[in-house]
Short mmCIF file of C-alpha atoms in Angstrom, two decimals:
data_model
loop_
_atom_site.label_atom_id
_atom_site.label_comp_id
_atom_site.label_asym_id
_atom_site.label_seq_id
_atom_site.Cartn_x
_atom_site.Cartn_y
_atom_site.Cartn_z
CA MET A 24 108.12 87.26 103.19
CA ILE A 25 111.36 86.42 102.11
CA GLN A 26 112.41 83.29 104.09
CA PRO A 27 116.06 82.53 104.22
CA ILE A 28 117.17 79.16 103.94
CA ALA A 29 120.30 78.69 106.12
CA ASN A 30 122.86 80.76 108.02
CA GLY A 31 126.34 81.26 106.94
CA LEU A 32 128.71 79.87 109.53
CA ARG A 33 130.45 83.50 110.08
CA THR A 34 127.35 85.15 110.45
CA ASP A 35 127.08 87.33 113.66
CA HIS A 36 123.22 86.93 113.81
CA PRO A 37 122.26 83.19 113.25
CA VAL A 38 118.43 82.93 112.34
CA PRO A 39 116.77 80.38 114.80
CA GLY A 40 115.74 77.21 113.35
CA LEU A 41 118.17 77.37 110.37
CA PRO A 42 121.18 74.96 109.41
CA PHE A 43 124.66 76.40 109.42
CA ILE A 44 126.69 76.29 105.71
CA ASN A 45 130.14 76.69 105.53
CA ASP A 46 130.76 80.04 103.64
CA GLU A 47 134.18 79.99 103.58
CA ARG A 48 134.74 80.52 100.03
CA LEU A 49 133.11 84.10 100.46
CA LEU A 50 135.39 87.27 101.12
CA LEU A 51 133.61 88.56 103.44
CA ASP A 52 135.65 91.48 103.97
CA ASN A 53 135.44 92.21 100.18
CA PRO A 54 132.10 92.96 98.58
CA ASP A 55 133.54 93.50 95.25
CA ALA A 56 134.36 89.73 95.26
CA ILE A 57 131.56 88.51 96.49
CA GLU A 58 129.70 90.37 93.51
CA ARG A 59 132.10 88.98 91.00
CA THR A 60 131.81 85.45 92.30
CA GLY A 61 128.55 85.25 90.23
CA ARG A 62 128.20 88.45 88.06
CA ASN A 63 128.74 87.92 84.54
CA GLN A 64 130.05 84.38 84.97
CA GLY A 65 127.35 82.64 83.06
CA GLU A 66 123.70 82.20 82.38
CA GLY A 67 121.67 82.39 85.23
CA LEU A 68 124.38 83.94 87.56
CA TRP A 69 124.46 87.13 89.18
CA GLY A 70 126.04 89.28 91.59
CA ARG A 71 125.84 92.70 93.17
CA THR A 72 127.03 94.87 95.87
CA ASP A 73 126.06 98.50 96.95
CA PRO A 74 127.07 100.89 100.12
CA LEU A 75 124.46 101.65 102.67
CA ARG A 76 123.75 105.38 103.10
CA GLY A 77 124.41 105.33 107.11
CA GLY A 78 127.92 103.31 106.05
CA GLY A 79 128.69 99.56 105.44
CA TRP A 80 127.31 97.33 102.51
CA VAL A 81 125.37 94.83 101.15
CA ALA A 82 126.29 91.96 98.61
CA PHE A 83 124.91 89.21 96.79
CA THR A 84 125.90 86.36 94.51
CA THR A 85 124.56 83.38 92.90
CA GLU A 86 126.19 80.12 94.68
CA THR A 87 127.79 78.82 91.48
CA LYS A 88 127.77 75.25 92.94
CA ASN A 89 124.31 75.17 93.77
CA ARG A 90 122.43 77.79 91.83
CA GLU A 91 118.91 77.21 93.25
CA TYR A 92 120.56 79.44 95.94
CA ALA A 93 122.57 82.85 96.44
CA TRP A 94 124.31 84.30 99.19
CA ALA A 95 123.33 87.58 100.97
CA VAL A 96 125.55 89.52 103.10
CA HIS A 97 124.75 92.69 105.18
CA GLN A 98 127.69 94.50 106.56
CA HIS A 99 126.53 96.94 109.24
CA PRO A 100 129.21 99.66 110.59
CA GLU A 101 128.13 98.94 114.41
CA HIS A 102 126.41 95.79 114.46
CA GLY A 103 128.85 93.65 112.68
CA ARG A 104 127.46 91.35 109.81
CA THR A 105 124.49 89.10 108.74
CA VAL A 106 125.52 86.29 106.14
CA LEU A 107 122.32 84.32 104.72
CA LEU A 108 121.72 81.84 102.27
CA ILE A 109 118.40 82.61 100.24
CA ARG A 110 116.74 81.50 97.34
CA ASP A 111 118.46 82.91 94.10
CA ARG A 112 114.81 84.29 92.78
CA ASP A 113 114.45 86.20 96.41
CA MET A 114 117.91 88.32 95.76
CA SER A 115 116.66 91.40 94.30
CA SER A 116 113.54 91.49 96.94
CA LEU A 117 116.15 91.22 99.83
CA HIS A 118 118.08 93.67 98.23
CA HIS A 119 115.43 96.14 97.75
CA ASP A 120 114.68 95.66 101.53
CA TRP A 121 118.09 95.95 102.77
CA MET A 122 119.02 99.42 100.74
CA TYR A 123 115.35 100.83 100.48
CA GLY A 124 113.02 99.30 102.69
CA ARG A 125 113.42 101.33 105.89
CA ASN A 126 112.70 98.14 108.03
CA GLY A 127 116.05 97.43 109.66
CA PHE A 128 118.20 94.49 108.48
CA LEU A 129 117.24 91.56 110.72
CA TYR A 130 113.99 89.87 110.40
CA ARG A 131 112.30 87.44 112.52
CA HIS A 132 108.54 86.06 113.25
CA GLY A 133 107.31 86.79 109.75
CA GLY A 134 108.73 90.31 109.26
CA TYR A 135 109.03 91.80 113.05
CA TRP A 136 112.52 93.80 112.36
CA TRP A 137 115.27 95.01 114.52
CA ASP A 138 117.03 98.54 113.44
CA GLY A 139 120.10 98.06 115.91
CA ALA A 140 117.98 99.88 118.97
CA CYS A 141 114.43 98.57 118.46
CA TRP A 142 112.07 95.88 117.47
CA TYR A 143 109.13 96.80 115.19
CA ARG A 144 105.97 95.21 113.93
CA PRO A 145 105.92 93.93 110.20
CA GLN A 146 105.25 97.22 107.97
CA GLN A 147 101.63 97.38 107.16
CA ILE A 148 100.11 100.68 107.48
CA VAL A 149 101.31 102.76 104.47
CA ASP A 150 102.34 106.52 105.04
CA ARG A 151 102.08 108.31 101.67
CA ALA A 152 103.57 111.58 103.43
CA TYR A 153 106.85 109.75 103.62
CA GLU A 154 106.46 107.23 100.77
CA GLY A 155 106.54 104.21 103.15
CA TYR A 156 105.24 102.89 106.07
CA GLU A 157 104.89 103.60 109.42
CA ALA A 158 106.99 102.17 112.13
CA ARG A 159 105.25 100.79 115.30
CA ALA A 160 107.55 99.52 117.82
CA VAL A 161 106.92 96.07 119.82
CA GLU A 162 105.73 96.49 123.39
CA ASP A 163 107.97 95.01 125.95
CA ALA A 164 110.27 93.58 123.46
CA VAL A 165 113.15 91.58 124.94
CA THR A 166 116.31 90.85 122.58
CA VAL A 167 117.39 87.25 122.84
CA THR A 168 121.70 86.98 122.12
CA ALA A 169 123.49 83.81 121.75
CA VAL A 170 124.31 83.93 124.92
CA ASP A 171 120.75 83.63 126.22
CA VAL A 172 120.00 80.61 124.07
CA LEU A 173 123.56 78.85 125.17
CA ALA A 174 122.46 78.90 128.64
CA ARG A 175 119.99 76.60 128.17
CA PRO A 176 120.35 72.83 128.80
CA ALA A 177 122.19 70.96 126.08
CA THR A 178 121.09 67.69 124.68
CA SER A 179 122.75 64.63 123.21
CA HIS A 180 122.11 65.69 119.75
CA THR A 181 124.86 65.85 117.11
CA ALA A 182 124.91 69.23 115.03
CA ARG A 183 127.06 69.48 111.76
CA ILE A 184 128.08 72.22 109.66
CA ALA A 185 126.47 71.54 106.04
CA LYS A 186 128.17 71.85 102.76
CA ILE A 187 126.69 73.96 99.97
CA ALA A 188 127.46 71.44 96.83
CA ASP A 189 124.86 69.03 98.13
CA PHE A 190 122.72 71.25 100.48
CA ALA A 191 118.82 70.94 99.97
CA ALA A 192 116.65 73.37 101.99
CA PRO A 193 115.21 71.57 105.24
CA GLU A 194 111.38 71.18 104.89
CA GLY A 195 111.22 72.93 108.63
CA PRO A 196 113.14 74.22 111.50
CA LEU A 197 115.85 72.26 112.72
CA PRO A 198 115.12 70.16 116.22
CA HIS A 199 117.83 70.78 118.69
CA TRP A 200 118.99 73.92 117.22
CA ARG A 201 120.74 75.16 120.71
CA GLU A 202 123.25 72.39 119.60
CA HIS A 203 123.74 73.58 116.33
CA LEU A 204 124.01 77.08 117.62
CA ALA A 205 126.92 75.79 120.12
CA LEU A 206 128.86 74.30 117.23
CA TRP A 207 128.61 77.73 115.40
CA ALA A 208 130.03 79.38 118.58
CA SER A 209 132.75 76.83 118.64
CA HIS A 210 133.71 78.15 115.23
CA ARG A 211 133.91 81.79 116.02
CA ARG A 212 137.35 83.37 115.27
CA PRO A 213 139.11 85.81 117.39
CA GLY A 214 138.15 89.15 117.35
CA SER A 215 134.42 88.11 115.83
CA ARG A 216 131.55 89.85 117.63
CA PRO A 217 131.03 89.40 121.24
CA LEU A 218 128.30 86.44 121.69
CA ASP A 219 126.44 88.80 124.00
CA GLN A 220 126.03 90.72 121.01
CA CYS A 221 125.26 88.54 118.40
CA ILE A 222 121.45 88.84 118.08
CA ILE A 223 119.16 85.54 117.86
CA ASP A 224 115.68 86.41 118.39
CA LEU A 225 113.00 88.71 120.36
CA ARG A 226 110.73 87.82 123.04
CA ALA A 227 107.36 89.89 123.71
CA PRO A 228 104.05 88.98 125.12
CA GLU A 229 102.48 89.52 121.63
CA LEU A 230 104.61 86.82 120.13
CA ASP A 231 103.06 83.81 122.76
CA PRO A 232 101.38 81.50 119.95
CA VAL A 233 98.55 80.77 122.58
CA CYS A 234 97.50 84.13 121.73
CA PHE A 235 98.00 84.29 117.99
CA VAL A 236 94.71 84.18 115.88
CA ASP A 237 93.63 81.85 112.94
CA ARG A 238 91.73 83.33 109.86
CA ALA A 239 88.48 83.35 111.65
CA GLY A 240 90.03 85.32 114.32
CA LEU A 241 91.78 87.77 111.65
CA ALA A 242 88.22 87.97 109.97
CA GLN A 243 86.91 88.82 113.49
CA ILE A 244 89.46 91.64 114.30
CA ALA A 245 88.95 93.06 110.85
CA GLU A 246 85.07 92.95 111.19
CA LEU A 247 84.62 90.85 108.02
CA GLU A 248 82.96 87.75 107.22
CA LEU A 249 85.10 85.07 106.61
CA GLU A 250 84.12 84.52 103.21
CA ASP A 251 85.46 87.94 102.23
CA LEU A 252 89.10 87.26 103.73
CA PRO A 253 91.57 86.26 101.15
CA HIS A 254 92.28 82.79 101.04
CA PRO A 255 95.66 81.67 102.10
CA LYS A 256 95.99 79.11 99.15
CA TYR A 257 95.01 81.92 96.70
CA GLY A 258 95.55 85.49 97.94
CA ARG A 259 98.67 85.02 100.47
CA ARG A 260 99.90 88.27 99.32
CA ASP A 261 96.68 89.86 100.64
CA LEU A 262 96.97 88.60 103.98
CA PRO A 263 99.38 89.91 106.83
CA PRO A 264 102.52 88.02 107.02
CA PRO A 265 102.18 85.08 109.34
CA GLN A 266 104.26 84.78 112.16
CA ILE A 267 104.05 80.63 112.63
CA GLU A 268 102.76 78.11 110.16
CA THR A 269 100.72 75.17 111.08
CA ALA A 270 98.97 72.08 109.59
CA GLU A 271 95.81 74.02 110.00
CA GLY A 272 96.86 77.62 108.31
CA PRO A 273 98.76 80.46 109.15
CA ARG A 274 98.73 82.14 112.48
CA TRP A 275 99.17 85.75 113.16
CA SER A 276 99.96 87.96 116.13
CA ARG A 277 96.97 89.95 117.11
CA PRO A 278 98.87 93.61 116.85
CA VAL A 279 100.04 92.43 113.42
CA ALA A 280 96.14 91.37 112.59
CA ARG A 281 95.03 94.79 113.98
CA ASP A 282 97.50 96.55 111.67
CA TRP A 283 96.20 94.58 108.79
CA ALA A 284 92.83 95.46 109.52
CA GLU A 285 93.54 98.84 109.96
CA GLN A 286 95.29 99.01 106.60
CA TYR A 287 92.45 97.22 104.93
CA HIS A 288 90.12 99.66 106.08
CA ARG A 289 91.96 102.59 105.14
CA THR A 290 92.61 100.95 102.01
CA HIS A 291 88.75 99.96 101.21
CA GLY A 292 86.97 102.19 103.28
CA PRO A 293 86.51 105.40 101.51
CA GLU A 294 84.96 103.61 98.92
CA LYS A 295 82.40 102.03 101.12
CA LEU A 296 81.66 105.30 103.07
CA LEU A 297 80.83 106.93 100.13
CA SER A 298 79.28 104.88 97.89
CA ALA A 299 75.22 105.23 97.25
CA ARG A 300 72.50 102.55 95.93
CA THR A 301 71.75 103.17 92.10
CA THR A 302 67.93 102.83 90.75
CA PHE A 303 69.07 99.81 89.44
CA GLY A 304 70.06 98.34 92.85
CA THR A 305 73.67 98.28 92.79
CA ASP A 306 76.28 99.98 94.96
CA GLN A 307 78.37 102.93 93.40
CA PRO A 308 80.55 105.86 93.88
CA ARG A 309 78.24 108.51 95.42
CA GLY A 310 79.26 111.18 92.83
CA LEU A 311 78.13 108.72 90.04
CA VAL A 312 75.06 107.87 91.46
CA ASP A 313 74.17 111.99 91.82
CA ASP A 314 75.32 112.33 88.20
CA HIS A 315 72.92 109.71 87.00
CA ASN A 316 70.18 110.86 88.78
CA ARG A 317 70.71 114.25 87.78
CA LEU A 318 71.01 113.04 84.41
CA THR A 319 67.68 110.94 84.78
CA GLU A 320 65.73 114.03 85.64
CA ILE A 321 66.83 115.94 82.90
CA ILE A 322 65.89 113.14 80.28
CA ALA A 323 62.56 112.27 82.01
CA GLU A 324 61.59 115.86 81.87
CA SER A 325 62.47 116.35 78.32
CA LEU A 326 60.41 112.76 77.63
CA GLN A 327 57.19 114.16 79.49
CA ASP A 328 57.30 116.75 76.78
CA ALA A 329 57.82 114.73 73.98
CA ASP A 330 54.87 113.24 71.55
CA PRO A 331 54.70 109.83 72.66
CA LYS A 332 53.38 109.04 69.02
CA LYS A 333 56.73 110.26 67.48
CA ASN A 334 59.03 109.01 70.08
CA ARG A 335 60.66 105.73 68.87
CA LEU A 336 61.51 105.09 72.56
CA PHE A 337 57.88 104.16 73.00
CA THR A 338 56.12 101.60 71.33
CA ARG A 339 52.30 100.54 71.27
CA GLY A 340 51.40 99.07 74.25
CA SER A 341 54.59 99.60 75.89
CA SER A 342 54.37 100.03 79.73
CA THR A 343 57.53 101.55 80.21
CA ASN A 344 57.42 104.80 82.17
CA HIS A 345 59.48 108.08 81.50
CA ALA A 346 61.44 107.56 84.70
CA GLU A 347 62.51 103.98 83.78
CA VAL A 348 63.44 105.06 80.21
CA ALA A 349 65.33 108.07 81.49
CA ALA A 350 67.03 106.06 83.85
CA ASP A 351 68.69 103.58 81.05
CA LEU A 352 69.27 106.55 78.93
CA ALA A 353 71.33 108.45 81.62
CA TRP A 354 73.38 105.66 83.00
CA TRP A 355 76.03 105.51 80.30
CA PRO A 356 76.62 109.12 79.85
CA ALA A 357 77.05 109.26 83.72
CA VAL A 358 79.40 106.84 83.43
CA ALA A 359 81.40 108.20 81.13
CA ILE A 360 81.38 111.27 83.01
CA ASN A 361 83.03 109.68 86.00
CA ASP A 362 85.06 107.31 84.10
CA GLY A 363 88.79 108.57 84.76
CA THR A 364 90.38 106.46 81.68
CA ASP A 365 88.82 108.11 78.69
CA GLY A 366 85.74 109.65 79.64
CA PHE A 367 84.71 113.29 79.26
CA ILE A 368 86.35 114.70 82.24
CA PRO A 369 90.09 113.52 82.96
CA LEU A 370 90.52 112.61 86.43
CA THR A 371 94.07 112.32 86.74
CA SER A 372 94.25 115.97 85.54
CA VAL A 373 91.71 117.15 87.97
CA ARG A 374 94.07 115.49 90.91
CA THR A 375 96.76 117.36 89.35
CA THR A 376 95.14 120.44 89.32
CA ILE A 377 93.78 120.21 93.12
CA ILE A 378 97.44 119.03 94.40
CA GLU A 379 98.93 122.12 92.62
CA ALA A 380 96.10 124.65 94.10
CA VAL A 381 96.66 123.33 97.56
CA LEU A 382 100.33 123.71 97.11
CA GLY A 383 100.15 127.18 95.76
CA GLY A 384 98.38 128.36 98.86
CA LEU A 385 101.10 126.74 101.01
CA ALA A 386 103.96 128.31 98.69
CA ARG A 387 102.24 131.61 99.55
CA ASP A 388 102.52 130.49 103.13
CA ALA A 389 105.91 129.50 102.97
CA GLU A 390 106.90 132.97 101.53
CA ASP A 391 105.58 134.94 104.06
CA ALA A 392 107.31 132.89 106.90
CA GLY A 393 111.17 132.55 107.88
CA ALA A 394 110.89 128.89 108.53
CA PRO A 395 108.23 126.09 108.30
CA LYS A 396 107.21 125.70 111.93
CA ASP A 397 106.78 129.72 111.93
CA ALA A 398 104.16 129.64 108.87
CA SER A 399 100.43 130.37 109.51
CA LEU A 400 98.76 128.29 107.07
CA GLY A 401 95.46 129.71 105.66
CA ASP A 402 92.79 127.91 104.73
CA ILE A 403 92.34 126.21 101.17
CA LEU A 404 90.18 128.32 98.92
CA ARG A 405 86.53 127.28 99.00
CA ASP A 406 86.38 126.64 95.18
CA VAL A 407 89.49 124.16 95.67
CA VAL A 408 87.64 122.41 98.43
CA HIS A 409 84.59 121.90 95.92
CA LEU A 410 86.74 120.29 93.75
CA ILE A 411 88.26 118.09 96.12
CA ASP A 412 84.48 117.10 97.23
CA TRP A 413 83.57 116.33 93.74
CA TYR A 414 87.03 114.15 93.00
CA ILE A 415 86.45 111.89 96.25
CA LEU A 416 82.79 111.53 95.54
CA ARG A 417 83.52 110.17 92.39
CA ALA A 418 86.89 108.47 92.79
CA PRO A 419 86.81 107.72 96.87
CA ARG A 420 89.08 104.82 96.39
CA LEU A 421 91.73 107.69 95.24
CA ALA A 422 91.19 109.62 98.37
CA PRO A 423 94.29 108.31 100.27
CA ALA A 424 96.41 108.92 97.40
CA LEU A 425 95.08 112.56 96.73
CA PHE A 426 95.59 113.58 100.41
CA GLY A 427 99.04 111.62 100.66
CA GLU A 428 100.81 113.16 97.57
CA ILE A 429 99.62 116.52 99.25
CA CYS A 430 101.08 115.83 102.43
CA LEU A 431 104.20 114.53 100.71
CA ASP A 432 104.59 117.22 98.43
CA ALA A 433 104.24 120.12 101.25
CA ARG A 434 106.94 118.22 103.24
CA THR A 435 109.24 117.41 100.49
CA ARG A 436 108.81 121.04 98.68
CA PHE A 437 108.19 123.53 101.66
CA GLY A 438 109.33 121.27 104.76
CA PHE A 439 105.72 121.43 106.51
CA ASP A 440 104.87 118.70 108.91
CA PRO A 441 102.48 116.26 107.76
CA GLN A 442 100.62 116.73 111.01
CA ASP A 443 100.06 120.46 109.92
CA ILE A 444 98.88 119.75 106.58
CA GLY A 445 96.47 117.28 107.79
CA ASP A 446 95.00 119.74 110.64
CA LEU A 447 94.73 122.58 107.33
CA LEU A 448 92.70 119.80 105.41
CA ARG A 449 90.73 118.93 108.14
CA ARG A 450 89.75 122.71 108.86
CA SER A 451 89.06 123.69 105.43
CA LEU A 452 87.01 120.85 104.31
CA ASN A 453 85.05 121.31 107.72
CA LEU A 454 84.47 124.72 107.04
CA ASP A 455 83.32 124.47 102.96
CA SER A 456 82.88 120.76 101.98
CA THR A 457 79.57 119.69 101.08
CA LEU A 458 79.97 116.00 103.20
CA ASP A 459 78.12 116.15 106.36
CA ARG A 460 80.50 116.50 109.39
CA THR A 461 80.43 113.21 110.51
CA THR A 462 81.06 111.17 107.07
CA LEU A 463 84.05 113.99 106.37
CA ASN A 464 85.83 113.17 109.54
CA THR A 465 85.53 109.39 108.96
CA LEU A 466 86.96 109.55 105.82
CA LEU A 467 89.74 111.98 106.87
CA ASP A 468 90.62 109.31 109.54
CA LEU A 469 90.64 106.56 107.10
CA ALA A 470 92.42 108.76 104.02
CA LEU A 471 94.78 110.78 105.49
CA PRO A 472 98.57 109.59 106.12
CA PRO A 473 99.31 108.37 109.66
CA SER A 474 101.64 111.09 110.28
CA ALA A 475 99.26 113.66 109.34
CA GLN A 476 96.85 112.38 111.87
CA SER A 477 96.89 114.00 115.36
CA PRO A 478 97.95 111.82 117.94
CA GLU A 479 94.68 111.06 119.62
CA ARG A 480 93.32 109.89 115.90
CA ARG A 481 96.05 107.44 115.64
#
């Protein structure tokens, strides 16, 4: 997660705990001027501005007087201005989030986000049908405004507005931050956004630190051994965004931990579900094991008919039997068949063929109907279902991408609702798949995008 360093003095939505910086050098009503402050002004300096789809704009610039930092400004057509000081290296990431992230524009508590109407948890559940993440609303969320914070009792702490030239990021949240907020409020100019519309934070039962979990709690929620969980020191990107950092390590809200566990099993579950044990005692995709076993039988039968005296695979006094030799001989041909990079069968081409075959049937259904909602979706052809079986048994980790792309293309090309496509896949595979019903439904629960699942399965 991008961690802002400070609030601009003229922001409408201060981030709790951060100092306020004098931002008077920024022409906040002129995004092009903000861009020009840093863009092409020297080595290591940069600036950018872009209009937002729904109105408003974003603008960024390296701070020329303190090049480790950059200014980020988000101008919302309805909810006002956000001015943040961030690390210069985070400029492109925040630009992407604000422009394309579909995750609002205010971020609190490690990725909880506000879109102007509702608070949502950090984005973790991938929905390939929409090429993004599923938005999950925070239960019983209460928006905290500047008026709410300033209503608390004051202390004798003296606050100040920092200057950018000699500014250095504090190591932790400022103590007595209410006094800094009061100083910010005293600098508000006539016509500024009212304090009861300046968003500071959110409160929710799930954000009570008493209820947060540590790594052991996260492992328990995900039903993983602690040693199988990524370590914060080495695999922080593979863990959910923490709500707080403590001396003992990161802590997460339980809903964030559950979302992470759900996505973890969606990512790793198909491969585990569709694995089998080889004759060598290792776990591999079931399709690879099936191919190996079949090739072993074929080779073993041919060896059975061969004359051991003329077969160089057997030496005098050898105790190796036909089955062991056949298993060894069959292994690498089986691997070659299942290798999607440079093997005998191109898995990527098989996937494309499957997708286009399913979409071809949907195209006929769409042509016969006046509107997508009126279409009657015919079952996927049995041969196509068998090809889906073949593919996912040999590349189970790619099953979510396969089903996600089918749902995405059906939505963008023909306007079909992903849930209708999910129902079609469930129905067709339950009719003609060679997988048993329990395994198949578990796989579809894991691999179908959330928007393609019926409400009771989400």
